[in-house]
């Protein structure tokens, strides 16, 4: 089978597409013929050697996949060859096949495409865990979503609305804000002029946002700390801007607010039963039409470098997906 490999840390162009051995299927595993793999910012960090968890060389990036079951281990119940499934694999998704523990897989709803399914595991899983478990977002609260045109941003906008919040979407271009509004945002803010704090306060009667979802970091984080409401919760999702900001702890005291870390991958491993339950809730929201995963750009597996560049340079709206041609639409 073919797989995209990282043999040394570097830019997307340093990766190679090669023939590799078929993965071995353990007794509790499922072998999946991949139809689509969604990209996430950790993929960019991983190949550059900047992610908090780095697999040994050579490895394939790609943390979430969708496809059909090819084979199952001896201890696996509930999945049979031909089932359409999706799930988080951590890494190894830029390939024609991958092995996943059965407990990390979910059945695809009939109305969900492979491309959509590949992009729901990390983005919607992260955003739902962040908003429901870490922030305890309440109906009627003001939710500010940064990076609202990207994959996790769109997911946070849709899930925030589904949970009853008033959603303020913030992004750097009109095109991204249009996508956020189409996903349900009540208000939008263009923060390219550096006026995020003042614009948030203007939309909240001077109080600030009750919950801030920040996958961007950098200099925007300081403005978030200055436009968070009393008893507010600032969710630290990631650092797409590249710089890891310092926390002004005096503002935590003055606002009586919380700065809350969101490490979805570690939580899903530590709390597998709760993770399964939460994802069933996400799928129910999809079935009801409350969420609709947005695939912004799709490329064949061979164009992995271009796809990674779209993501790393923040050109994409919604999810960037690589597809594996196996006869039939992805």
PDB file of C-alpha atoms in Angstrom:
ATOM      1  CA  UNK A   1       0.000   0.000   0.000  1.00  0.00           C
ATOM      2  CA  UNK A   2       1.031   3.645  -0.365  1.00  0.00           C
ATOM      3  CA  UNK A   3       1.612   6.070   2.492  1.00  0.00           C
ATOM      4  CA  UNK A   4       2.966   9.593   2.925  1.00  0.00           C
ATOM      5  CA  UNK A   5       5.998   9.412   5.222  1.00  0.00           C
ATOM      6  CA  UNK A   6       7.867  11.901   7.372  1.00  0.00           C
ATOM      7  CA  UNK A   7      11.472  10.699   7.637  1.00  0.00           C
ATOM      8  CA  UNK A   8      12.935  13.914   9.071  1.00  0.00           C
ATOM      9  CA  UNK A   9      11.360  17.056  10.472  1.00  0.00           C
ATOM     10  CA  UNK A  10      10.758  19.717   7.884  1.00  0.00           C
ATOM     11  CA  UNK A  11       8.196  21.456   5.630  1.00  0.00           C
ATOM     12  CA  UNK A  12       5.360  19.651   3.815  1.00  0.00           C
ATOM     13  CA  UNK A  13       7.512  19.318   0.699  1.00  0.00           C
ATOM     14  CA  UNK A  14       9.984  17.140   2.614  1.00  0.00           C
ATOM     15  CA  UNK A  15       7.440  14.334   2.968  1.00  0.00           C
ATOM     16  CA  UNK A  16       7.520  11.401   0.537  1.00  0.00           C
ATOM     17  CA  UNK A  17       4.858   9.090  -0.892  1.00  0.00           C
ATOM     18  CA  UNK A  18       6.135   5.502  -0.864  1.00  0.00           C
ATOM     19  CA  UNK A  19       5.068   1.879  -0.882  1.00  0.00           C
ATOM     20  CA  UNK A  20       5.021   0.492   2.672  1.00  0.00           C
ATOM     21  CA  UNK A  21       4.112  -2.807   4.319  1.00  0.00           C
ATOM     22  CA  UNK A  22       0.484  -3.483   5.208  1.00  0.00           C
ATOM     23  CA  UNK A  23      -0.254  -2.677   8.868  1.00  0.00           C
ATOM     24  CA  UNK A  24      -0.681  -5.577  11.271  1.00  0.00           C
ATOM     25  CA  UNK A  25      -4.126  -6.077  12.818  1.00  0.00           C
ATOM     26  CA  UNK A  26      -4.141  -6.863  16.539  1.00  0.00           C
ATOM     27  CA  UNK A  27      -6.932  -8.804  18.280  1.00  0.00           C
ATOM     28  CA  UNK A  28      -8.715  -5.596  19.357  1.00  0.00           C
ATOM     29  CA  UNK A  29      -8.107  -3.673  16.124  1.00  0.00           C
ATOM     30  CA  UNK A  30      -9.920  -2.872  12.915  1.00  0.00           C
ATOM     31  CA  UNK A  31      -8.219  -2.484   9.529  1.00  0.00           C
ATOM     32  CA  UNK A  32      -9.775   0.363   7.534  1.00  0.00           C
ATOM     33  CA  UNK A  33      -9.538   1.016   3.805  1.00  0.00           C
ATOM     34  CA  UNK A  34      -9.195   4.793   3.938  1.00  0.00           C
ATOM     35  CA  UNK A  35     -11.404   6.891   1.680  1.00  0.00           C
ATOM     36  CA  UNK A  36     -10.704  10.309   3.220  1.00  0.00           C
ATOM     37  CA  UNK A  37      -8.348  11.782   5.798  1.00  0.00           C
ATOM     38  CA  UNK A  38      -8.823  15.243   7.274  1.00  0.00           C
ATOM     39  CA  UNK A  39      -5.964  17.577   8.088  1.00  0.00           C
ATOM     40  CA  UNK A  40      -5.505  19.340  11.412  1.00  0.00           C
ATOM     41  CA  UNK A  41      -2.985  21.845  12.702  1.00  0.00           C
ATOM     42  CA  UNK A  42      -1.203  19.180  14.811  1.00  0.00           C
ATOM     43  CA  UNK A  43      -0.229  17.513  11.511  1.00  0.00           C
ATOM     44  CA  UNK A  44       1.734  20.644  10.597  1.00  0.00           C
ATOM     45  CA  UNK A  45       3.362  20.789  14.023  1.00  0.00           C
ATOM     46  CA  UNK A  46       4.156  17.063  14.000  1.00  0.00           C
ATOM     47  CA  UNK A  47       6.086  17.062  10.726  1.00  0.00           C
ATOM     48  CA  UNK A  48       7.998  20.147  11.916  1.00  0.00           C
ATOM     49  CA  UNK A  49       8.941  18.463  15.212  1.00  0.00           C
ATOM     50  CA  UNK A  50       6.957  20.970  17.273  1.00  0.00           C
ATOM     51  CA  UNK A  51       4.075  18.851  18.553  1.00  0.00           C
ATOM     52  CA  UNK A  52       3.921  17.698  22.174  1.00  0.00           C
ATOM     53  CA  UNK A  53       3.824  14.037  21.153  1.00  0.00           C
ATOM     54  CA  UNK A  54       6.101  12.885  18.338  1.00  0.00           C
ATOM     55  CA  UNK A  55       6.049   9.353  16.873  1.00  0.00           C
ATOM     56  CA  UNK A  56       9.321   7.692  15.835  1.00  0.00           C
ATOM     57  CA  UNK A  57      10.540   8.012  12.254  1.00  0.00           C
ATOM     58  CA  UNK A  58       9.312   7.197   9.729  1.00  0.00           C
ATOM     59  CA  UNK A  59       5.709   8.099  10.429  1.00  0.00           C
ATOM     60  CA  UNK A  60       2.701   9.200   8.451  1.00  0.00           C
ATOM     61  CA  UNK A  61       0.742  12.275   9.590  1.00  0.00           C
ATOM     62  CA  UNK A  62      -3.047  12.366   9.558  1.00  0.00           C
ATOM     63  CA  UNK A  63      -5.028  12.006  12.758  1.00  0.00           C
ATOM     64  CA  UNK A  64      -8.594  11.337  11.596  1.00  0.00           C
ATOM     65  CA  UNK A  65      -9.855   9.055   8.851  1.00  0.00           C
ATOM     66  CA  UNK A  66     -13.001   7.663   7.270  1.00  0.00           C
ATOM     67  CA  UNK A  67     -13.400   4.579   5.140  1.00  0.00           C
ATOM     68  CA  UNK A  68     -14.645   1.009   5.055  1.00  0.00           C
ATOM     69  CA  UNK A  69     -13.768  -1.904   7.306  1.00  0.00           C
ATOM     70  CA  UNK A  70     -11.388  -4.308   5.560  1.00  0.00           C
ATOM     71  CA  UNK A  71     -10.754  -6.760   8.419  1.00  0.00           C
ATOM     72  CA  UNK A  72     -11.256  -7.102  12.170  1.00  0.00           C
ATOM     73  CA  UNK A  73      -9.248  -8.635  15.012  1.00  0.00           C
ATOM     74  CA  UNK A  74     -10.337 -11.778  16.818  1.00  0.00           C
ATOM     75  CA  UNK A  75     -11.786  -9.896  19.803  1.00  0.00           C
ATOM     76  CA  UNK A  76     -13.729  -7.270  17.820  1.00  0.00           C
ATOM     77  CA  UNK A  77     -17.519  -7.302  17.916  1.00  0.00           C
ATOM     78  CA  UNK A  78     -19.860  -4.841  16.237  1.00  0.00           C
ATOM     79  CA  UNK A  79     -17.871  -4.210  13.052  1.00  0.00           C
ATOM     80  CA  UNK A  80     -17.756  -6.330   9.901  1.00  0.00           C
ATOM     81  CA  UNK A  81     -15.997  -5.882   6.544  1.00  0.00           C
ATOM     82  CA  UNK A  82     -17.739  -3.307   4.404  1.00  0.00           C
ATOM     83  CA  UNK A  83     -19.012  -1.157   7.291  1.00  0.00           C
ATOM     84  CA  UNK A  84     -18.527   2.563   6.725  1.00  0.00           C
ATOM     85  CA  UNK A  85     -16.666   4.015   9.703  1.00  0.00           C
ATOM     86  CA  UNK A  86     -14.620   6.969  10.925  1.00  0.00           C
ATOM     87  CA  UNK A  87     -12.386   7.700  13.875  1.00  0.00           C
ATOM     88  CA  UNK A  88      -9.267   9.252  15.333  1.00  0.00           C
ATOM     89  CA  UNK A  89      -5.986   7.482  14.665  1.00  0.00           C
ATOM     90  CA  UNK A  90      -3.508   9.986  16.150  1.00  0.00           C
ATOM     91  CA  UNK A  91      -1.167   9.655  13.179  1.00  0.00           C
ATOM     92  CA  UNK A  92      -0.892   7.324  10.203  1.00  0.00           C
ATOM     93  CA  UNK A  93      -3.874   8.606   8.244  1.00  0.00           C
ATOM     94  CA  UNK A  94      -2.021   9.784   5.117  1.00  0.00           C
ATOM     95  CA  UNK A  95      -2.169   6.262   3.727  1.00  0.00           C
ATOM     96  CA  UNK A  96      -4.345   3.818   1.854  1.00  0.00           C
ATOM     97  CA  UNK A  97      -4.985   1.737   4.966  1.00  0.00           C
ATOM     98  CA  UNK A  98      -4.790   2.225   8.731  1.00  0.00           C
ATOM     99  CA  UNK A  99      -5.354   0.151  11.860  1.00  0.00           C
ATOM    100  CA  UNK A 100      -7.492   1.624  14.641  1.00  0.00           C
ATOM    101  CA  UNK A 101      -8.569   0.213  17.992  1.00  0.00           C
ATOM    102  CA  UNK A 102     -12.207  -0.785  17.720  1.00  0.00           C
ATOM    103  CA  UNK A 103     -13.039   1.509  20.636  1.00  0.00           C
ATOM    104  CA  UNK A 104     -11.932   4.531  18.611  1.00  0.00           C
ATOM    105  CA  UNK A 105     -14.272   3.850  15.681  1.00  0.00           C
ATOM    106  CA  UNK A 106     -17.800   5.062  14.980  1.00  0.00           C
ATOM    107  CA  UNK A 107     -20.289   4.089  12.301  1.00  0.00           C
ATOM    108  CA  UNK A 108     -20.988   6.746   9.702  1.00  0.00           C
ATOM    109  CA  UNK A 109     -24.568   8.005   9.452  1.00  0.00           C
ATOM    110  CA  UNK A 110     -26.057   7.152   6.055  1.00  0.00           C
ATOM    111  CA  UNK A 111     -26.346  10.830   5.128  1.00  0.00           C
ATOM    112  CA  UNK A 112     -22.697  11.654   5.923  1.00  0.00           C
ATOM    113  CA  UNK A 113     -20.025  11.638   3.206  1.00  0.00           C
ATOM    114  CA  UNK A 114     -16.578  10.130   3.728  1.00  0.00           C
ATOM    115  CA  UNK A 115     -15.051  13.608   3.473  1.00  0.00           C
ATOM    116  CA  UNK A 116     -17.382  14.962   6.168  1.00  0.00           C
ATOM    117  CA  UNK A 117     -16.842  11.937   8.380  1.00  0.00           C
ATOM    118  CA  UNK A 118     -13.076  12.215   8.173  1.00  0.00           C
ATOM    119  CA  UNK A 119     -13.250  15.767   9.486  1.00  0.00           C
ATOM    120  CA  UNK A 120     -15.644  15.334  12.375  1.00  0.00           C
ATOM    121  CA  UNK A 121     -13.560  13.344  14.869  1.00  0.00           C
ATOM    122  CA  UNK A 122     -11.061  15.978  15.976  1.00  0.00           C
ATOM    123  CA  UNK A 123     -12.822  19.253  15.224  1.00  0.00           C
ATOM    124  CA  UNK A 124     -16.259  18.457  16.601  1.00  0.00           C
ATOM    125  CA  UNK A 125     -14.850  16.216  19.316  1.00  0.00           C
ATOM    126  CA  UNK A 126     -12.529  18.991  20.495  1.00  0.00           C
ATOM    127  CA  UNK A 127     -15.146  21.719  20.279  1.00  0.00           C
ATOM    128  CA  UNK A 128     -17.886  19.743  22.019  1.00  0.00           C
ATOM    129  CA  UNK A 129     -15.561  18.664  24.828  1.00  0.00           C
ATOM    130  CA  UNK A 130     -14.351  22.263  25.179  1.00  0.00           C
ATOM    131  CA  UNK A 131     -17.769  23.902  25.246  1.00  0.00           C
ATOM    132  CA  UNK A 132     -19.757  21.290  27.156  1.00  0.00           C
ATOM    133  CA  UNK A 133     -17.256  19.762  29.585  1.00  0.00           C
ATOM    134  CA  UNK A 134     -14.547  22.371  30.066  1.00  0.00           C
ATOM    135  CA  UNK A 135     -16.567  25.596  29.786  1.00  0.00           C
ATOM    136  CA  UNK A 136     -20.022  24.315  30.809  1.00  0.00           C
ATOM    137  CA  UNK A 137     -21.479  26.708  28.218  1.00  0.00           C
ATOM    138  CA  UNK A 138     -25.020  27.749  29.144  1.00  0.00           C
ATOM    139  CA  UNK A 139     -27.947  28.810  26.938  1.00  0.00           C
ATOM    140  CA  UNK A 140     -27.970  32.564  26.438  1.00  0.00           C
ATOM    141  CA  UNK A 141     -24.292  33.072  27.198  1.00  0.00           C
ATOM    142  CA  UNK A 142     -22.080  35.033  24.806  1.00  0.00           C
ATOM    143  CA  UNK A 143     -19.593  32.725  23.098  1.00  0.00           C
ATOM    144  CA  UNK A 144     -16.688  34.307  21.194  1.00  0.00           C
ATOM    145  CA  UNK A 145     -15.047  31.976  18.647  1.00  0.00           C
ATOM    146  CA  UNK A 146     -11.660  32.943  17.215  1.00  0.00           C
ATOM    147  CA  UNK A 147     -10.449  31.457  13.938  1.00  0.00           C
ATOM    148  CA  UNK A 148     -14.124  31.021  13.144  1.00  0.00           C
ATOM    149  CA  UNK A 149     -13.557  30.172   9.471  1.00  0.00           C
ATOM    150  CA  UNK A 150     -11.313  27.166  10.101  1.00  0.00           C
ATOM    151  CA  UNK A 151     -12.228  23.579  10.886  1.00  0.00           C
ATOM    152  CA  UNK A 152     -12.405  23.793  14.682  1.00  0.00           C
ATOM    153  CA  UNK A 153     -13.829  27.312  14.451  1.00  0.00           C
ATOM    154  CA  UNK A 154     -16.758  26.287  12.262  1.00  0.00           C
ATOM    155  CA  UNK A 155     -17.384  23.326  14.581  1.00  0.00           C
ATOM    156  CA  UNK A 156     -17.386  25.614  17.633  1.00  0.00           C
ATOM    157  CA  UNK A 157     -19.806  28.028  15.955  1.00  0.00           C
ATOM    158  CA  UNK A 158     -22.254  25.254  15.068  1.00  0.00           C
ATOM    159  CA  UNK A 159     -22.002  23.508  18.440  1.00  0.00           C
ATOM    160  CA  UNK A 160     -22.272  26.789  20.323  1.00  0.00           C
ATOM    161  CA  UNK A 161     -25.554  27.506  18.563  1.00  0.00           C
ATOM    162  CA  UNK A 162     -26.745  23.954  19.196  1.00  0.00           C
ATOM    163  CA  UNK A 163     -26.054  24.478  22.917  1.00  0.00           C
ATOM    164  CA  UNK A 164     -28.116  27.678  22.928  1.00  0.00           C
ATOM    165  CA  UNK A 165     -25.385  30.338  23.089  1.00  0.00           C
ATOM    166  CA  UNK A 166     -25.250  33.673  21.314  1.00  0.00           C
ATOM    167  CA  UNK A 167     -22.259  33.131  19.040  1.00  0.00           C
ATOM    168  CA  UNK A 168     -19.854  35.895  18.047  1.00  0.00           C
ATOM    169  CA  UNK A 169     -17.570  34.643  15.267  1.00  0.00           C
ATOM    170  CA  UNK A 170     -14.200  36.338  14.798  1.00  0.00           C
ATOM    171  CA  UNK A 171     -11.854  35.848  11.836  1.00  0.00           C
ATOM    172  CA  UNK A 172      -9.433  37.765   9.623  1.00  0.00           C
ATOM    173  CA  UNK A 173     -11.276  37.918   6.275  1.00  0.00           C
ATOM    174  CA  UNK A 174     -14.764  38.646   4.999  1.00  0.00           C
ATOM    175  CA  UNK A 175     -14.881  35.254   3.268  1.00  0.00           C
ATOM    176  CA  UNK A 176     -14.199  33.393   6.529  1.00  0.00           C
ATOM    177  CA  UNK A 177     -16.777  35.471   8.383  1.00  0.00           C
ATOM    178  CA  UNK A 178     -19.359  34.741   5.691  1.00  0.00           C
ATOM    179  CA  UNK A 179     -18.765  31.003   6.222  1.00  0.00           C
ATOM    180  CA  UNK A 180     -19.137  31.446   9.983  1.00  0.00           C
ATOM    181  CA  UNK A 181     -22.401  33.315   9.579  1.00  0.00           C
ATOM    182  CA  UNK A 182     -23.675  30.602   7.230  1.00  0.00           C
ATOM    183  CA  UNK A 183     -22.830  28.126  10.005  1.00  0.00           C
ATOM    184  CA  UNK A 184     -25.073  29.973  12.455  1.00  0.00           C
ATOM    185  CA  UNK A 185     -23.052  32.823  13.970  1.00  0.00           C
ATOM    186  CA  UNK A 186     -25.213  35.622  15.364  1.00  0.00           C
ATOM    187  CA  UNK A 187     -22.540  38.312  15.084  1.00  0.00           C
ATOM    188  CA  UNK A 188     -19.198  38.569  13.288  1.00  0.00           C
ATOM    189  CA  UNK A 189     -15.962  40.455  13.974  1.00  0.00           C
ATOM    190  CA  UNK A 190     -13.062  41.076  11.598  1.00  0.00           C
ATOM    191  CA  UNK A 191     -10.025  41.217  13.892  1.00  0.00           C
ATOM    192  CA  UNK A 192      -7.492  41.988  11.161  1.00  0.00           C
ATOM    193  CA  UNK A 193      -7.433  45.627  12.356  1.00  0.00           C
ATOM    194  CA  UNK A 194      -6.318  44.659  15.884  1.00  0.00           C
ATOM    195  CA  UNK A 195      -9.517  45.916  17.514  1.00  0.00           C
ATOM    196  CA  UNK A 196     -10.917  42.611  18.786  1.00  0.00           C
ATOM    197  CA  UNK A 197     -11.297  43.681  22.423  1.00  0.00           C
ATOM    198  CA  UNK A 198     -13.239  46.864  21.656  1.00  0.00           C
ATOM    199  CA  UNK A 199     -15.513  45.160  19.140  1.00  0.00           C
ATOM    200  CA  UNK A 200     -16.385  42.340  21.560  1.00  0.00           C
ATOM    201  CA  UNK A 201     -17.235  44.810  24.300  1.00  0.00           C
ATOM    202  CA  UNK A 202     -19.400  46.807  21.897  1.00  0.00           C
ATOM    203  CA  UNK A 203     -21.411  43.668  21.093  1.00  0.00           C
ATOM    204  CA  UNK A 204     -21.818  42.652  24.744  1.00  0.00           C
ATOM    205  CA  UNK A 205     -22.824  45.918  26.368  1.00  0.00           C
ATOM    206  CA  UNK A 206     -19.328  46.435  27.731  1.00  0.00           C
ATOM    207  CA  UNK A 207     -19.328  43.167  29.697  1.00  0.00           C
ATOM    208  CA  UNK A 208     -17.269  40.959  27.395  1.00  0.00           C
ATOM    209  CA  UNK A 209     -17.783  37.366  26.335  1.00  0.00           C
ATOM    210  CA  UNK A 210     -18.767  34.682  28.830  1.00  0.00           C
ATOM    211  CA  UNK A 211     -16.781  31.990  27.012  1.00  0.00           C
ATOM    212  CA  UNK A 212     -13.920  32.515  24.548  1.00  0.00           C
ATOM    213  CA  UNK A 213     -12.808  29.680  22.255  1.00  0.00           C
ATOM    214  CA  UNK A 214      -9.228  30.390  21.164  1.00  0.00           C
ATOM    215  CA  UNK A 215      -7.434  28.093  18.698  1.00  0.00           C
ATOM    216  CA  UNK A 216      -5.238  30.977  17.473  1.00  0.00           C
ATOM    217  CA  UNK A 217      -3.142  32.209  20.417  1.00  0.00           C
ATOM    218  CA  UNK A 218      -0.451  34.782  19.698  1.00  0.00           C
ATOM    219  CA  UNK A 219      -1.256  38.436  20.343  1.00  0.00           C
ATOM    220  CA  UNK A 220      -5.006  37.798  20.141  1.00  0.00           C
ATOM    221  CA  UNK A 221      -4.877  35.895  23.433  1.00  0.00           C
ATOM    222  CA  UNK A 222      -4.009  39.079  25.343  1.00  0.00           C
ATOM    223  CA  UNK A 223      -7.042  40.802  23.841  1.00  0.00           C
ATOM    224  CA  UNK A 224      -9.169  37.817  24.837  1.00  0.00           C
ATOM    225  CA  UNK A 225      -8.071  38.269  28.438  1.00  0.00           C
ATOM    226  CA  UNK A 226      -9.175  41.885  28.228  1.00  0.00           C
ATOM    227  CA  UNK A 227     -12.643  41.174  26.829  1.00  0.00           C
ATOM    228  CA  UNK A 228     -13.654  38.219  29.006  1.00  0.00           C
ATOM    229  CA  UNK A 229     -16.653  38.733  31.275  1.00  0.00           C
ATOM    230  CA  UNK A 230     -16.718  38.343  35.052  1.00  0.00           C
ATOM    231  CA  UNK A 231     -16.622  34.596  35.812  1.00  0.00           C
ATOM    232  CA  UNK A 232     -15.790  34.004  32.137  1.00  0.00           C
ATOM    233  CA  UNK A 233     -13.886  31.024  30.746  1.00  0.00           C
ATOM    234  CA  UNK A 234     -11.081  31.358  28.182  1.00  0.00           C
ATOM    235  CA  UNK A 235     -10.572  28.043  26.392  1.00  0.00           C
ATOM    236  CA  UNK A 236      -7.007  27.373  25.215  1.00  0.00           C
ATOM    237  CA  UNK A 237      -7.421  25.201  22.112  1.00  0.00           C
ATOM    238  CA  UNK A 238      -4.191  25.749  20.179  1.00  0.00           C
ATOM    239  CA  UNK A 239      -1.699  28.181  18.703  1.00  0.00           C
ATOM    240  CA  UNK A 240      -2.352  28.524  14.988  1.00  0.00           C
ATOM    241  CA  UNK A 241      -0.693  31.958  15.041  1.00  0.00           C
ATOM    242  CA  UNK A 242       2.575  30.249  15.924  1.00  0.00           C
ATOM    243  CA  UNK A 243       3.401  32.102  19.143  1.00  0.00           C
ATOM    244  CA  UNK A 244       2.523  30.669  22.553  1.00  0.00           C
ATOM    245  CA  UNK A 245       1.275  33.624  24.617  1.00  0.00           C
ATOM    246  CA  UNK A 246       1.996  34.433  28.255  1.00  0.00           C
ATOM    247  CA  UNK A 247      -0.941  34.462  30.649  1.00  0.00           C
ATOM    248  CA  UNK A 248      -1.454  37.844  32.401  1.00  0.00           C
ATOM    249  CA  UNK A 249      -2.424  36.393  35.763  1.00  0.00           C
ATOM    250  CA  UNK A 250      -3.385  39.818  37.144  1.00  0.00           C
ATOM    251  CA  UNK A 251      -6.325  39.813  34.715  1.00  0.00           C
ATOM    252  CA  UNK A 252      -7.403  36.370  35.928  1.00  0.00           C
ATOM    253  CA  UNK A 253      -7.660  37.874  39.405  1.00  0.00           C
ATOM    254  CA  UNK A 254      -9.377  41.105  38.327  1.00  0.00           C
ATOM    255  CA  UNK A 255     -11.958  39.310  36.174  1.00  0.00           C
ATOM    256  CA  UNK A 256     -12.415  36.283  38.477  1.00  0.00           C
ATOM    257  CA  UNK A 257     -12.160  34.338  35.233  1.00  0.00           C
ATOM    258  CA  UNK A 258     -10.715  30.964  34.302  1.00  0.00           C
ATOM    259  CA  UNK A 259      -8.112  30.040  31.709  1.00  0.00           C
ATOM    260  CA  UNK A 260      -8.995  26.475  30.778  1.00  0.00           C
ATOM    261  CA  UNK A 261      -6.801  24.015  28.907  1.00  0.00           C
ATOM    262  CA  UNK A 262      -8.430  21.735  26.318  1.00  0.00           C
ATOM    263  CA  UNK A 263      -6.385  18.616  25.468  1.00  0.00           C
ATOM    264  CA  UNK A 264      -9.023  16.562  23.727  1.00  0.00           C
ATOM    265  CA  UNK A 265      -6.760  13.724  22.606  1.00  0.00           C
ATOM    266  CA  UNK A 266      -5.490  12.993  26.113  1.00  0.00           C
ATOM    267  CA  UNK A 267      -8.990  13.241  27.611  1.00  0.00           C
ATOM    268  CA  UNK A 268     -10.463  10.836  25.054  1.00  0.00           C
ATOM    269  CA  UNK A 269      -7.784   8.285  25.970  1.00  0.00           C
ATOM    270  CA  UNK A 270      -8.217   8.764  29.724  1.00  0.00           C
ATOM    271  CA  UNK A 271     -12.034   8.722  29.625  1.00  0.00           C
ATOM    272  CA  UNK A 272     -12.998   6.367  26.766  1.00  0.00           C
ATOM    273  CA  UNK A 273     -16.552   5.711  27.960  1.00  0.00           C
ATOM    274  CA  UNK A 274     -17.337   9.408  28.380  1.00  0.00           C
ATOM    275  CA  UNK A 275     -15.726  10.071  25.008  1.00  0.00           C
ATOM    276  CA  UNK A 276     -17.982   7.486  23.356  1.00  0.00           C
ATOM    277  CA  UNK A 277     -21.058   8.984  25.023  1.00  0.00           C
ATOM    278  CA  UNK A 278     -20.169  12.529  23.996  1.00  0.00           C
ATOM    279  CA  UNK A 279     -19.597  11.503  20.396  1.00  0.00           C
ATOM    280  CA  UNK A 280     -22.958   9.790  20.239  1.00  0.00           C
ATOM    281  CA  UNK A 281     -24.434  13.163  21.238  1.00  0.00           C
ATOM    282  CA  UNK A 282     -22.509  14.816  18.386  1.00  0.00           C
ATOM    283  CA  UNK A 283     -23.880  12.276  15.904  1.00  0.00           C
ATOM    284  CA  UNK A 284     -27.403  12.897  17.200  1.00  0.00           C
ATOM    285  CA  UNK A 285     -26.891  16.622  16.547  1.00  0.00           C
ATOM    286  CA  UNK A 286     -25.822  15.761  12.982  1.00  0.00           C
ATOM    287  CA  UNK A 287     -28.863  13.547  12.441  1.00  0.00           C
ATOM    288  CA  UNK A 288     -31.117  16.402  13.631  1.00  0.00           C
ATOM    289  CA  UNK A 289     -29.421  18.844  11.269  1.00  0.00           C
ATOM    290  CA  UNK A 290     -28.001  20.980  14.101  1.00  0.00           C
ATOM    291  CA  UNK A 291     -24.458  20.611  12.757  1.00  0.00           C
ATOM    292  CA  UNK A 292     -23.175  20.271   9.193  1.00  0.00           C
ATOM    293  CA  UNK A 293     -19.419  19.640   8.796  1.00  0.00           C
ATOM    294  CA  UNK A 294     -17.971  21.971   6.176  1.00  0.00           C
ATOM    295  CA  UNK A 295     -15.359  20.577   3.786  1.00  0.00           C
ATOM    296  CA  UNK A 296     -13.618  23.587   2.292  1.00  0.00           C
ATOM    297  CA  UNK A 297     -10.949  21.990   0.108  1.00  0.00           C
ATOM    298  CA  UNK A 298     -10.360  18.426  -1.027  1.00  0.00           C
ATOM    299  CA  UNK A 299      -7.276  17.003  -2.732  1.00  0.00           C
ATOM    300  CA  UNK A 300      -6.120  13.532  -3.802  1.00  0.00           C
ATOM    301  CA  UNK A 301      -3.587  11.891  -1.492  1.00  0.00           C
ATOM    302  CA  UNK A 302      -0.777  12.693  -3.920  1.00  0.00           C
ATOM    303  CA  UNK A 303      -1.281  16.439  -3.325  1.00  0.00           C
ATOM    304  CA  UNK A 304      -0.503  16.199   0.396  1.00  0.00           C
ATOM    305  CA  UNK A 305       2.022  19.067   0.347  1.00  0.00           C
ATOM    306  CA  UNK A 306      -0.442  21.497  -1.207  1.00  0.00           C
ATOM    307  CA  UNK A 307      -3.104  20.520   1.318  1.00  0.00           C
ATOM    308  CA  UNK A 308      -0.721  20.982   4.253  1.00  0.00           C
ATOM    309  CA  UNK A 309       0.286  24.387   2.906  1.00  0.00           C
ATOM    310  CA  UNK A 310      -3.360  25.477   2.710  1.00  0.00           C
ATOM    311  CA  UNK A 311      -3.737  24.543   6.352  1.00  0.00           C
ATOM    312  CA  UNK A 312      -0.473  25.945   7.683  1.00  0.00           C
ATOM    313  CA  UNK A 313      -0.914  29.251   5.850  1.00  0.00           C
ATOM    314  CA  UNK A 314      -4.524  29.486   7.072  1.00  0.00           C
ATOM    315  CA  UNK A 315      -6.017  29.740   3.592  1.00  0.00           C
ATOM    316  CA  UNK A 316      -8.688  27.112   4.112  1.00  0.00           C
ATOM    317  CA  UNK A 317     -12.283  27.649   5.141  1.00  0.00           C
ATOM    318  CA  UNK A 318     -13.689  24.620   6.922  1.00  0.00           C
ATOM    319  CA  UNK A 319     -11.797  21.342   6.696  1.00  0.00           C
ATOM    320  CA  UNK A 320      -9.003  20.400   4.298  1.00  0.00           C
ATOM    321  CA  UNK A 321      -9.330  16.758   3.242  1.00  0.00           C
ATOM    322  CA  UNK A 322      -7.195  14.275   1.304  1.00  0.00           C
ATOM    323  CA  UNK A 323      -9.061  11.539  -0.562  1.00  0.00           C
ATOM    324  CA  UNK A 324      -8.036   8.042  -1.608  1.00  0.00           C
ATOM    325  CA  UNK A 325      -9.567   6.915  -4.889  1.00  0.00           C
ATOM    326  CA  UNK A 326     -11.360   3.612  -4.341  1.00  0.00           C
ATOM    327  CA  UNK A 327     -14.064   3.947  -7.012  1.00  0.00           C
ATOM    328  CA  UNK A 328     -16.996   6.059  -5.906  1.00  0.00           C
ATOM    329  CA  UNK A 329     -17.433   9.565  -4.438  1.00  0.00           C
ATOM    330  CA  UNK A 330     -15.688  10.539  -1.198  1.00  0.00           C
TER     331      UNK A 330
END
